[in-house]
Amino acid sequence: MNKPYSILLYYCYAQIDNAEEYRDEHHLLCLNLNLLGRIIVSDEGLNGTVSGLKEDCEKYMAALKADPRFAKTDFKIDESDEHAFTKLHVRYKSEIVHSGLRHIDPNKRTGVHLTPQEFKALKDQEDVVVLDVRSDYEHSVGRFKNAVTLDIENFREFPDKVNELKEKYKDKKVLTYCTGGIKCEKASAFLLDQGFENVYQLHGGIIKYGMEAGGEDFEGKCYVFDNRVAVDVNKVNPTVVSECYVCGTKDDRMVNCANPVCNLHVPICEKCGWEMEGACSDACKEHPEKRAYDGTGYYQKEMNGYNPLKGFNRKKKTDVHI
């Protein structure tokens, strides 16, 4: 059964002159199409996750593809019954993914892009190491079977791990992967820069692997940066790898601690969720600011006077045509 909404995940490394001006233009384009989500605009390109009605998302993709700078953008498209976001944020930042590797240009040199089927064929070979370049809270809920994972809270910590990786895997074929492919562009390029010779990346990331290769051997769920939190990928041999933070049973139900001061984002099973009233510990359960638990472990952020047209003259909305 077709669902009325689409969720788009995409990025494109491309030079954007006057990127801060283009941010405004892009914001208005999204408003015209009633899209919600998060988009980063930088001098080095675009990185976004948005949701909207299918026809509006089609118009958005067509508008980006019509711009020569973004013609090569590869969209990962999922269906949904509703918006995956409640707000629209289009922000200018120095990088489209925070890595601290401003000197690395993936358009000049990066790892060999592998299709999902090529990745699947290579990943279990003896001279291969599969490297997860995501943060620990992401791979804790799901990762490829036998993958090397990194103890990092943010991708900007990745460069600090490379010497450690070099000691163990420099002579191996290194297959990098992440959620949608964007982190691998700079991760694989930096590995090459640091002396690794055989570096590859899963083009389109875990999401595309699930769509085109059935997700085989991806264990657990894939963490995503929208209201779904984590999504199923593996249709072939699915497993659960994460454990309830409270009782230790296998569970992949991601929640935020009901104590807003803590707000820890971890798996908590449904039983413990109700028993702990959404809290991750006894101390958080007794905290005076604890939020009311409704069984989801998801707490909608306050709108705080959110206005998507803030900073714009309303008549400007008609200045961008589709």
PDB file of C-alpha atoms in Angstrom:
ATOM      1  CA  MET A   1       0.000   0.000   0.000  1.00  0.00           C
ATOM      2  CA  ASN A   2       1.496   3.304  -1.101  1.00  0.00           C
ATOM      3  CA  LYS A   3       2.082   5.797   1.666  1.00  0.00           C
ATOM      4  CA  PRO A   4       1.450   9.510   1.000  1.00  0.00           C
ATOM      5  CA  TYR A   5       4.731  10.919   2.329  1.00  0.00           C
ATOM      6  CA  SER A   6       8.360  10.506   1.320  1.00  0.00           C
ATOM      7  CA  ILE A   7      11.467  10.833   3.471  1.00  0.00           C
ATOM      8  CA  LEU A   8      14.562  11.926   1.546  1.00  0.00           C
ATOM      9  CA  LEU A   9      18.141  11.414   2.698  1.00  0.00           C
ATOM     10  CA  TYR A  10      20.853  12.955   0.515  1.00  0.00           C
ATOM     11  CA  TYR A  11      24.123  14.867   0.265  1.00  0.00           C
ATOM     12  CA  CYS A  12      26.198  16.412  -2.467  1.00  0.00           C
ATOM     13  CA  TYR A  13      29.763  17.718  -2.322  1.00  0.00           C
ATOM     14  CA  ALA A  14      29.743  20.698  -4.672  1.00  0.00           C
ATOM     15  CA  GLN A  15      31.178  24.194  -4.518  1.00  0.00           C
ATOM     16  CA  ILE A  16      28.543  26.757  -3.565  1.00  0.00           C
ATOM     17  CA  ASP A  17      29.554  30.371  -4.054  1.00  0.00           C
ATOM     18  CA  ASN A  18      27.793  32.786  -1.706  1.00  0.00           C
ATOM     19  CA  ALA A  19      26.560  29.819   0.307  1.00  0.00           C
ATOM     20  CA  GLU A  20      24.916  31.951   2.988  1.00  0.00           C
ATOM     21  CA  GLU A  21      22.784  33.659   0.342  1.00  0.00           C
ATOM     22  CA  TYR A  22      21.955  30.296  -1.177  1.00  0.00           C
ATOM     23  CA  ARG A  23      20.859  29.104   2.268  1.00  0.00           C
ATOM     24  CA  ASP A  24      18.070  31.691   2.187  1.00  0.00           C
ATOM     25  CA  GLU A  25      17.072  30.698  -1.328  1.00  0.00           C
ATOM     26  CA  HIS A  26      17.012  27.029  -0.407  1.00  0.00           C
ATOM     27  CA  HIS A  27      14.993  27.700   2.739  1.00  0.00           C
ATOM     28  CA  LEU A  28      12.320  29.449   0.691  1.00  0.00           C
ATOM     29  CA  LEU A  29      12.270  26.609  -1.842  1.00  0.00           C
ATOM     30  CA  CYS A  30      11.529  24.137   0.972  1.00  0.00           C
ATOM     31  CA  LEU A  31       8.815  26.395   2.405  1.00  0.00           C
ATOM     32  CA  ASN A  32       7.113  26.613  -0.976  1.00  0.00           C
ATOM     33  CA  LEU A  33       7.026  22.822  -1.076  1.00  0.00           C
ATOM     34  CA  ASN A  34       5.862  22.390   2.538  1.00  0.00           C
ATOM     35  CA  LEU A  35       8.927  20.311   3.389  1.00  0.00           C
ATOM     36  CA  LEU A  36      10.135  19.737   6.944  1.00  0.00           C
ATOM     37  CA  GLY A  37      13.526  18.517   8.080  1.00  0.00           C
ATOM     38  CA  ARG A  38      17.158  19.486   8.528  1.00  0.00           C
ATOM     39  CA  ILE A  39      19.434  20.775   5.789  1.00  0.00           C
ATOM     40  CA  ILE A  40      23.007  21.996   6.037  1.00  0.00           C
ATOM     41  CA  VAL A  41      24.290  24.381   3.394  1.00  0.00           C
ATOM     42  CA  SER A  42      28.034  24.924   3.189  1.00  0.00           C
ATOM     43  CA  ASP A  43      30.638  26.234   0.766  1.00  0.00           C
ATOM     44  CA  GLU A  44      31.396  22.541   0.127  1.00  0.00           C
ATOM     45  CA  GLY A  45      27.839  21.367  -0.613  1.00  0.00           C
ATOM     46  CA  LEU A  46      24.501  20.176   0.775  1.00  0.00           C
ATOM     47  CA  ASN A  47      23.482  17.594   3.368  1.00  0.00           C
ATOM     48  CA  GLY A  48      19.830  17.009   4.125  1.00  0.00           C
ATOM     49  CA  THR A  49      17.039  14.853   5.466  1.00  0.00           C
ATOM     50  CA  VAL A  50      13.541  16.108   4.682  1.00  0.00           C
ATOM     51  CA  SER A  51       9.999  14.809   4.553  1.00  0.00           C
ATOM     52  CA  GLY A  52       6.932  15.881   2.620  1.00  0.00           C
ATOM     53  CA  LEU A  53       4.100  14.717   0.420  1.00  0.00           C
ATOM     54  CA  LYS A  54       5.411  12.532  -2.410  1.00  0.00           C
ATOM     55  CA  GLU A  55       4.573  15.037  -5.132  1.00  0.00           C
ATOM     56  CA  ASP A  56       6.306  17.842  -3.213  1.00  0.00           C
ATOM     57  CA  CYS A  57       9.403  15.696  -2.694  1.00  0.00           C
ATOM     58  CA  GLU A  58       9.438  14.897  -6.418  1.00  0.00           C
ATOM     59  CA  LYS A  59       9.422  18.619  -7.194  1.00  0.00           C
ATOM     60  CA  TYR A  60      12.214  19.205  -4.700  1.00  0.00           C
ATOM     61  CA  MET A  61      14.406  16.492  -6.208  1.00  0.00           C
ATOM     62  CA  ALA A  62      13.731  17.813  -9.715  1.00  0.00           C
ATOM     63  CA  ALA A  63      14.699  21.346  -8.627  1.00  0.00           C
ATOM     64  CA  LEU A  64      18.030  20.135  -7.206  1.00  0.00           C
ATOM     65  CA  LYS A  65      18.785  17.910 -10.198  1.00  0.00           C
ATOM     66  CA  ALA A  66      18.124  20.855 -12.532  1.00  0.00           C
ATOM     67  CA  ASP A  67      20.920  22.799 -10.835  1.00  0.00           C
ATOM     68  CA  PRO A  68      24.240  21.712 -12.434  1.00  0.00           C
ATOM     69  CA  ARG A  69      25.952  21.884  -9.026  1.00  0.00           C
ATOM     70  CA  PHE A  70      23.659  19.205  -7.586  1.00  0.00           C
ATOM     71  CA  ALA A  71      22.847  17.129 -10.687  1.00  0.00           C
ATOM     72  CA  LYS A  72      24.736  14.096  -9.314  1.00  0.00           C
ATOM     73  CA  THR A  73      22.847  14.014  -5.991  1.00  0.00           C
ATOM     74  CA  ASP A  74      21.818  10.491  -5.019  1.00  0.00           C
ATOM     75  CA  PHE A  75      18.543  10.503  -3.075  1.00  0.00           C
ATOM     76  CA  LYS A  76      17.627   7.673  -0.705  1.00  0.00           C
ATOM     77  CA  ILE A  77      13.821   7.605  -0.641  1.00  0.00           C
ATOM     78  CA  ASP A  78      11.615   5.960   1.965  1.00  0.00           C
ATOM     79  CA  GLU A  79       7.826   5.980   2.327  1.00  0.00           C
ATOM     80  CA  SER A  80       5.932   7.203   5.362  1.00  0.00           C
ATOM     81  CA  ASP A  81       2.397   7.716   6.610  1.00  0.00           C
ATOM     82  CA  GLU A  82       3.301  11.167   7.883  1.00  0.00           C
ATOM     83  CA  HIS A  83       6.022  13.798   8.172  1.00  0.00           C
ATOM     84  CA  ALA A  84       9.190  12.546   9.852  1.00  0.00           C
ATOM     85  CA  PHE A  85       9.886  16.031  11.269  1.00  0.00           C
ATOM     86  CA  THR A  86       7.937  18.801  12.964  1.00  0.00           C
ATOM     87  CA  LYS A  87      10.096  21.751  11.867  1.00  0.00           C
ATOM     88  CA  LEU A  88      12.212  22.983   8.997  1.00  0.00           C
ATOM     89  CA  HIS A  89      15.780  24.062   9.696  1.00  0.00           C
ATOM     90  CA  VAL A  90      18.108  25.136   6.884  1.00  0.00           C
ATOM     91  CA  ARG A  91      21.438  26.197   8.347  1.00  0.00           C
ATOM     92  CA  TYR A  92      24.729  27.463   7.006  1.00  0.00           C
ATOM     93  CA  LYS A  93      27.766  25.669   8.461  1.00  0.00           C
ATOM     94  CA  SER A  94      31.438  25.435   7.592  1.00  0.00           C
ATOM     95  CA  GLU A  95      31.124  21.725   6.685  1.00  0.00           C
ATOM     96  CA  ILE A  96      28.195  19.584   5.601  1.00  0.00           C
ATOM     97  CA  VAL A  97      29.297  16.977   8.126  1.00  0.00           C
ATOM     98  CA  HIS A  98      31.468  18.089  11.031  1.00  0.00           C
ATOM     99  CA  SER A  99      34.822  16.325  10.607  1.00  0.00           C
ATOM    100  CA  GLY A 100      37.515  18.982  11.044  1.00  0.00           C
ATOM    101  CA  LEU A 101      38.918  17.797   7.703  1.00  0.00           C
ATOM    102  CA  ARG A 102      38.386  21.018   5.794  1.00  0.00           C
ATOM    103  CA  HIS A 103      41.434  20.309   3.604  1.00  0.00           C
ATOM    104  CA  ILE A 104      39.919  17.052   2.293  1.00  0.00           C
ATOM    105  CA  ASP A 105      37.955  17.353  -0.967  1.00  0.00           C
ATOM    106  CA  PRO A 106      36.084  14.103  -1.808  1.00  0.00           C
ATOM    107  CA  ASN A 107      35.573  15.339  -5.372  1.00  0.00           C
ATOM    108  CA  LYS A 108      39.326  15.122  -5.921  1.00  0.00           C
ATOM    109  CA  ARG A 109      40.128  11.864  -4.145  1.00  0.00           C
ATOM    110  CA  THR A 110      38.115   9.426  -2.089  1.00  0.00           C
ATOM    111  CA  GLY A 111      37.570   5.700  -1.624  1.00  0.00           C
ATOM    112  CA  VAL A 112      36.229   3.539  -4.438  1.00  0.00           C
ATOM    113  CA  HIS A 113      32.427   3.657  -4.407  1.00  0.00           C
ATOM    114  CA  LEU A 114      30.827   0.215  -4.121  1.00  0.00           C
ATOM    115  CA  THR A 115      27.236  -0.549  -5.030  1.00  0.00           C
ATOM    116  CA  PRO A 116      25.328  -2.506  -2.362  1.00  0.00           C
ATOM    117  CA  GLN A 117      25.795  -5.713  -4.368  1.00  0.00           C
ATOM    118  CA  GLU A 118      29.545  -5.080  -4.765  1.00  0.00           C
ATOM    119  CA  PHE A 119      29.862  -4.371  -1.043  1.00  0.00           C
ATOM    120  CA  LYS A 120      27.966  -7.571  -0.248  1.00  0.00           C
ATOM    121  CA  ALA A 121      30.298  -9.613  -2.482  1.00  0.00           C
ATOM    122  CA  LEU A 122      33.475  -8.155  -0.919  1.00  0.00           C
ATOM    123  CA  LYS A 123      32.634  -7.775   2.767  1.00  0.00           C
ATOM    124  CA  ASP A 124      33.401 -11.351   3.871  1.00  0.00           C
ATOM    125  CA  GLN A 125      36.651 -11.873   1.978  1.00  0.00           C
ATOM    126  CA  GLU A 126      39.700 -12.755   4.052  1.00  0.00           C
ATOM    127  CA  ASP A 127      41.760  -9.649   3.181  1.00  0.00           C
ATOM    128  CA  VAL A 128      38.905  -7.251   3.934  1.00  0.00           C
ATOM    129  CA  VAL A 129      37.988  -5.268   7.045  1.00  0.00           C
ATOM    130  CA  VAL A 130      34.564  -3.623   7.262  1.00  0.00           C
ATOM    131  CA  LEU A 131      34.831  -0.291   9.103  1.00  0.00           C
ATOM    132  CA  ASP A 132      31.881   1.509  10.699  1.00  0.00           C
ATOM    133  CA  VAL A 133      32.715   5.249  10.769  1.00  0.00           C
ATOM    134  CA  ARG A 134      29.611   6.266  12.748  1.00  0.00           C
ATOM    135  CA  SER A 135      29.351   7.336  16.386  1.00  0.00           C
ATOM    136  CA  ASP A 136      28.987   4.827  19.221  1.00  0.00           C
ATOM    137  CA  TYR A 137      25.292   5.548  19.901  1.00  0.00           C
ATOM    138  CA  GLU A 138      24.595   4.713  16.241  1.00  0.00           C
ATOM    139  CA  HIS A 139      26.462   1.414  15.970  1.00  0.00           C
ATOM    140  CA  SER A 140      25.258   0.341  19.430  1.00  0.00           C
ATOM    141  CA  VAL A 141      21.792  -0.279  17.997  1.00  0.00           C
ATOM    142  CA  GLY A 142      22.939  -1.827  14.710  1.00  0.00           C
ATOM    143  CA  ARG A 143      26.023  -2.613  12.610  1.00  0.00           C
ATOM    144  CA  PHE A 144      27.315  -5.044  10.015  1.00  0.00           C
ATOM    145  CA  LYS A 145      28.300  -8.514  11.185  1.00  0.00           C
ATOM    146  CA  ASN A 146      32.000  -8.573  12.196  1.00  0.00           C
ATOM    147  CA  ALA A 147      32.421  -4.839  11.537  1.00  0.00           C
ATOM    148  CA  VAL A 148      35.119  -2.827  13.285  1.00  0.00           C
ATOM    149  CA  THR A 149      33.426  -0.093  15.331  1.00  0.00           C
ATOM    150  CA  LEU A 150      34.962   3.016  16.875  1.00  0.00           C
ATOM    151  CA  ASP A 151      34.520   4.422  20.361  1.00  0.00           C
ATOM    152  CA  ILE A 152      33.658   7.953  19.252  1.00  0.00           C
ATOM    153  CA  GLU A 153      30.856  10.287  20.316  1.00  0.00           C
ATOM    154  CA  ASN A 154      31.105  12.454  17.177  1.00  0.00           C
ATOM    155  CA  PHE A 155      32.507  11.997  13.686  1.00  0.00           C
ATOM    156  CA  ARG A 156      35.012  14.796  14.317  1.00  0.00           C
ATOM    157  CA  GLU A 157      36.850  12.303  16.556  1.00  0.00           C
ATOM    158  CA  PHE A 158      37.445   9.947  13.614  1.00  0.00           C
ATOM    159  CA  PRO A 159      40.847  11.405  12.576  1.00  0.00           C
ATOM    160  CA  ASP A 160      42.204  10.662  16.066  1.00  0.00           C
ATOM    161  CA  LYS A 161      41.498   6.945  15.549  1.00  0.00           C
ATOM    162  CA  VAL A 162      43.357   6.551  12.260  1.00  0.00           C
ATOM    163  CA  ASN A 163      46.820   5.791  13.692  1.00  0.00           C
ATOM    164  CA  GLU A 164      45.256   3.022  15.756  1.00  0.00           C
ATOM    165  CA  LEU A 165      43.545   1.656  12.639  1.00  0.00           C
ATOM    166  CA  LYS A 166      46.769   1.910  10.637  1.00  0.00           C
ATOM    167  CA  GLU A 167      48.602  -0.359  13.059  1.00  0.00           C
ATOM    168  CA  LYS A 168      46.046  -3.138  12.555  1.00  0.00           C
ATOM    169  CA  TYR A 169      44.595  -2.771   9.073  1.00  0.00           C
ATOM    170  CA  LYS A 170      46.895  -0.765   6.767  1.00  0.00           C
ATOM    171  CA  ASP A 171      47.531  -3.765   4.505  1.00  0.00           C
ATOM    172  CA  LYS A 172      43.862  -4.780   4.333  1.00  0.00           C
ATOM    173  CA  LYS A 173      41.144  -3.710   1.949  1.00  0.00           C
ATOM    174  CA  VAL A 174      39.128  -1.283   4.084  1.00  0.00           C
ATOM    175  CA  LEU A 175      35.394  -1.086   3.334  1.00  0.00           C
ATOM    176  CA  THR A 176      33.864   1.932   5.088  1.00  0.00           C
ATOM    177  CA  TYR A 177      30.167   2.434   5.686  1.00  0.00           C
ATOM    178  CA  CYS A 178      27.777   4.858   7.410  1.00  0.00           C
ATOM    179  CA  THR A 179      24.070   5.705   7.362  1.00  0.00           C
ATOM    180  CA  GLY A 180      23.761   7.362   3.952  1.00  0.00           C
ATOM    181  CA  GLY A 181      27.334   7.603   2.655  1.00  0.00           C
ATOM    182  CA  ILE A 182      28.305  11.150   3.541  1.00  0.00           C
ATOM    183  CA  LYS A 183      30.725  10.397   6.389  1.00  0.00           C
ATOM    184  CA  CYS A 184      32.493   7.788   4.253  1.00  0.00           C
ATOM    185  CA  GLU A 185      33.360  10.405   1.634  1.00  0.00           C
ATOM    186  CA  LYS A 186      35.741  12.178   3.998  1.00  0.00           C
ATOM    187  CA  ALA A 187      36.618   9.132   6.108  1.00  0.00           C
ATOM    188  CA  SER A 188      37.813   7.117   3.122  1.00  0.00           C
ATOM    189  CA  ALA A 189      39.592  10.151   1.633  1.00  0.00           C
ATOM    190  CA  PHE A 190      41.401  10.741   4.920  1.00  0.00           C
ATOM    191  CA  LEU A 191      42.445   7.072   5.136  1.00  0.00           C
ATOM    192  CA  LEU A 192      44.010   7.405   1.678  1.00  0.00           C
ATOM    193  CA  ASP A 193      45.678  10.633   2.772  1.00  0.00           C
ATOM    194  CA  GLN A 194      47.166   8.785   5.760  1.00  0.00           C
ATOM    195  CA  GLY A 195      48.752   6.015   3.704  1.00  0.00           C
ATOM    196  CA  PHE A 196      46.051   3.368   3.327  1.00  0.00           C
ATOM    197  CA  GLU A 197      46.106   2.035  -0.231  1.00  0.00           C
ATOM    198  CA  ASN A 198      42.948  -0.043  -0.696  1.00  0.00           C
ATOM    199  CA  VAL A 199      39.985   1.966   0.558  1.00  0.00           C
ATOM    200  CA  TYR A 200      36.354   1.537  -0.471  1.00  0.00           C
ATOM    201  CA  GLN A 201      33.025   2.932   0.649  1.00  0.00           C
ATOM    202  CA  LEU A 202      29.444   1.671   0.568  1.00  0.00           C
ATOM    203  CA  HIS A 203      27.766   4.122  -1.798  1.00  0.00           C
ATOM    204  CA  GLY A 204      24.405   5.210  -0.401  1.00  0.00           C
ATOM    205  CA  GLY A 205      25.245   3.721   2.976  1.00  0.00           C
ATOM    206  CA  ILE A 206      23.247   1.328   5.111  1.00  0.00           C
ATOM    207  CA  ILE A 207      19.946   2.744   3.892  1.00  0.00           C
ATOM    208  CA  LYS A 208      20.643   1.956   0.234  1.00  0.00           C
ATOM    209  CA  TYR A 209      22.098  -1.437   1.160  1.00  0.00           C
ATOM    210  CA  GLY A 210      18.803  -2.308   2.807  1.00  0.00           C
ATOM    211  CA  MET A 211      16.798  -1.130  -0.175  1.00  0.00           C
ATOM    212  CA  GLU A 212      18.893  -2.775  -2.898  1.00  0.00           C
ATOM    213  CA  ALA A 213      20.576  -5.785  -1.239  1.00  0.00           C
ATOM    214  CA  GLY A 214      17.996  -6.800   1.344  1.00  0.00           C
ATOM    215  CA  GLY A 215      20.195  -5.679   4.241  1.00  0.00           C
ATOM    216  CA  GLU A 216      21.769  -9.123   4.659  1.00  0.00           C
ATOM    217  CA  ASP A 217      24.188  -9.360   7.619  1.00  0.00           C
ATOM    218  CA  PHE A 218      23.301  -5.925   8.967  1.00  0.00           C
ATOM    219  CA  GLU A 219      22.584  -6.791  12.576  1.00  0.00           C
ATOM    220  CA  GLY A 220      20.083  -4.707  14.524  1.00  0.00           C
ATOM    221  CA  LYS A 221      18.509  -1.478  13.299  1.00  0.00           C
ATOM    222  CA  CYS A 222      19.894   1.592  11.570  1.00  0.00           C
ATOM    223  CA  TYR A 223      19.882   4.775  13.627  1.00  0.00           C
ATOM    224  CA  VAL A 224      18.377   7.675  11.654  1.00  0.00           C
ATOM    225  CA  PHE A 225      18.148  11.382  12.380  1.00  0.00           C
ATOM    226  CA  ASP A 226      14.396  11.909  12.269  1.00  0.00           C
ATOM    227  CA  ASN A 227      11.381  11.073  14.404  1.00  0.00           C
ATOM    228  CA  ARG A 228      11.615   7.350  13.520  1.00  0.00           C
ATOM    229  CA  VAL A 229      14.927   7.129  15.488  1.00  0.00           C
ATOM    230  CA  ALA A 230      15.829   3.642  14.224  1.00  0.00           C
ATOM    231  CA  VAL A 231      14.614   1.690  11.177  1.00  0.00           C
ATOM    232  CA  ASP A 232      14.658  -1.929  10.026  1.00  0.00           C
ATOM    233  CA  VAL A 233      17.203  -2.700   7.304  1.00  0.00           C
ATOM    234  CA  ASN A 234      17.680  -6.462   7.172  1.00  0.00           C
ATOM    235  CA  LYS A 235      14.966  -8.456   5.381  1.00  0.00           C
ATOM    236  CA  VAL A 236      17.115 -11.600   5.053  1.00  0.00           C
ATOM    237  CA  ASN A 237      18.595 -12.566   8.453  1.00  0.00           C
ATOM    238  CA  PRO A 238      17.563  -9.875  10.982  1.00  0.00           C
ATOM    239  CA  THR A 239      18.828  -9.931  14.566  1.00  0.00           C
ATOM    240  CA  VAL A 240      18.740  -7.686  17.628  1.00  0.00           C
ATOM    241  CA  VAL A 241      22.154  -6.587  18.950  1.00  0.00           C
ATOM    242  CA  SER A 242      21.401  -3.792  21.421  1.00  0.00           C
ATOM    243  CA  GLU A 243      20.524  -4.394  25.070  1.00  0.00           C
ATOM    244  CA  CYS A 244      18.100  -2.708  27.443  1.00  0.00           C
ATOM    245  CA  TYR A 245      20.039  -0.141  29.449  1.00  0.00           C
ATOM    246  CA  VAL A 246      18.150  -1.101  32.613  1.00  0.00           C
ATOM    247  CA  CYS A 247      17.861  -4.914  32.614  1.00  0.00           C
ATOM    248  CA  GLY A 248      20.259  -6.047  29.879  1.00  0.00           C
ATOM    249  CA  THR A 249      17.779  -8.040  27.795  1.00  0.00           C
ATOM    250  CA  LYS A 250      18.085  -7.853  24.009  1.00  0.00           C
ATOM    251  CA  ASP A 251      16.019  -4.908  22.805  1.00  0.00           C
ATOM    252  CA  ASP A 252      16.308  -2.202  20.160  1.00  0.00           C
ATOM    253  CA  ARG A 253      13.652   0.190  21.422  1.00  0.00           C
ATOM    254  CA  MET A 254      15.458   3.552  21.567  1.00  0.00           C
ATOM    255  CA  VAL A 255      14.164   6.118  24.073  1.00  0.00           C
ATOM    256  CA  ASN A 256      15.223   9.327  25.743  1.00  0.00           C
ATOM    257  CA  CYS A 257      15.398   9.304  29.529  1.00  0.00           C
ATOM    258  CA  ALA A 258      12.323  11.023  30.989  1.00  0.00           C
ATOM    259  CA  ASN A 259      14.600  13.217  33.101  1.00  0.00           C
ATOM    260  CA  PRO A 260      15.305  16.164  30.759  1.00  0.00           C
ATOM    261  CA  VAL A 261      18.501  16.994  32.645  1.00  0.00           C
ATOM    262  CA  CYS A 262      19.806  13.531  31.743  1.00  0.00           C
ATOM    263  CA  ASN A 263      17.996  12.922  28.409  1.00  0.00           C
ATOM    264  CA  LEU A 264      20.210   9.858  27.804  1.00  0.00           C
ATOM    265  CA  HIS A 265      19.412   8.239  24.450  1.00  0.00           C
ATOM    266  CA  VAL A 266      19.574   4.456  24.920  1.00  0.00           C
ATOM    267  CA  PRO A 267      17.618   1.232  24.342  1.00  0.00           C
ATOM    268  CA  ILE A 268      15.094   0.523  27.113  1.00  0.00           C
ATOM    269  CA  CYS A 269      12.641  -2.375  26.797  1.00  0.00           C
ATOM    270  CA  GLU A 270       8.916  -1.735  27.110  1.00  0.00           C
ATOM    271  CA  LYS A 271       8.671  -3.486  30.487  1.00  0.00           C
ATOM    272  CA  CYS A 272      11.445  -1.393  32.034  1.00  0.00           C
ATOM    273  CA  GLY A 273      10.076   1.698  30.339  1.00  0.00           C
ATOM    274  CA  TRP A 274       6.821   1.438  32.268  1.00  0.00           C
ATOM    275  CA  GLU A 275       8.433   0.278  35.511  1.00  0.00           C
ATOM    276  CA  MET A 276      10.961   3.127  35.428  1.00  0.00           C
ATOM    277  CA  GLU A 277       8.362   5.634  34.162  1.00  0.00           C
ATOM    278  CA  GLY A 278      10.640   6.344  31.193  1.00  0.00           C
ATOM    279  CA  ALA A 279      13.726   6.982  33.318  1.00  0.00           C
ATOM    280  CA  CYS A 280      17.112   5.312  32.841  1.00  0.00           C
ATOM    281  CA  SER A 281      17.916   5.062  36.577  1.00  0.00           C
ATOM    282  CA  ASP A 282      16.300   5.343  39.997  1.00  0.00           C
ATOM    283  CA  ALA A 283      17.832   8.792  40.444  1.00  0.00           C
ATOM    284  CA  CYS A 284      16.280   9.984  37.181  1.00  0.00           C
ATOM    285  CA  LYS A 285      12.949   8.401  38.122  1.00  0.00           C
ATOM    286  CA  GLU A 286      12.859  10.542  41.264  1.00  0.00           C
ATOM    287  CA  HIS A 287      14.065  13.725  39.582  1.00  0.00           C
ATOM    288  CA  PRO A 288      11.648  16.632  40.168  1.00  0.00           C
ATOM    289  CA  GLU A 289      11.715  17.678  36.504  1.00  0.00           C
ATOM    290  CA  LYS A 290      10.932  14.210  35.135  1.00  0.00           C
ATOM    291  CA  ARG A 291       8.605  14.312  32.148  1.00  0.00           C
ATOM    292  CA  ALA A 292       5.366  12.316  31.968  1.00  0.00           C
ATOM    293  CA  TYR A 293       5.982   8.992  30.218  1.00  0.00           C
ATOM    294  CA  ASP A 294       3.473   7.927  27.546  1.00  0.00           C
ATOM    295  CA  GLY A 295       5.074   4.629  26.539  1.00  0.00           C
ATOM    296  CA  THR A 296       7.094   5.987  23.613  1.00  0.00           C
ATOM    297  CA  GLY A 297      10.132   7.542  25.265  1.00  0.00           C
ATOM    298  CA  TYR A 298       9.942  10.327  22.712  1.00  0.00           C
ATOM    299  CA  TYR A 299       9.414  13.883  23.905  1.00  0.00           C
ATOM    300  CA  GLN A 300       8.394  16.491  21.397  1.00  0.00           C
ATOM    301  CA  LYS A 301      10.591  19.546  21.617  1.00  0.00           C
ATOM    302  CA  GLU A 302       8.855  22.773  22.494  1.00  0.00           C
ATOM    303  CA  MET A 303       8.061  24.912  19.482  1.00  0.00           C
ATOM    304  CA  ASN A 304       9.166  28.008  21.448  1.00  0.00           C
ATOM    305  CA  GLY A 305       7.564  30.411  19.014  1.00  0.00           C
ATOM    306  CA  TYR A 306       9.000  28.540  16.008  1.00  0.00           C
ATOM    307  CA  ASN A 307       8.304  30.448  12.807  1.00  0.00           C
ATOM    308  CA  PRO A 308       9.749  29.032   9.571  1.00  0.00           C
ATOM    309  CA  LEU A 309       9.593  32.503   7.985  1.00  0.00           C
ATOM    310  CA  LYS A 310      11.530  34.205  10.759  1.00  0.00           C
ATOM    311  CA  GLY A 311      14.017  36.597   9.182  1.00  0.00           C
ATOM    312  CA  PHE A 312      12.181  36.716   5.871  1.00  0.00           C
ATOM    313  CA  ASN A 313       9.670  39.162   4.522  1.00  0.00           C
ATOM    314  CA  ARG A 314       6.544  37.062   3.921  1.00  0.00           C
ATOM    315  CA  LYS A 315       6.145  38.268   0.349  1.00  0.00           C
ATOM    316  CA  LYS A 316       9.549  36.722  -0.398  1.00  0.00           C
ATOM    317  CA  LYS A 317       7.922  33.324  -0.294  1.00  0.00           C
ATOM    318  CA  THR A 318       6.554  33.988  -3.784  1.00  0.00           C
ATOM    319  CA  ASP A 319      10.016  34.840  -5.129  1.00  0.00           C
ATOM    320  CA  VAL A 320      11.049  31.184  -5.581  1.00  0.00           C
ATOM    321  CA  HIS A 321       9.163  29.332  -8.300  1.00  0.00           C
ATOM    322  CA  ILE A 322       9.031  25.605  -8.923  1.00  0.00           C
TER     323      ILE A 322
END
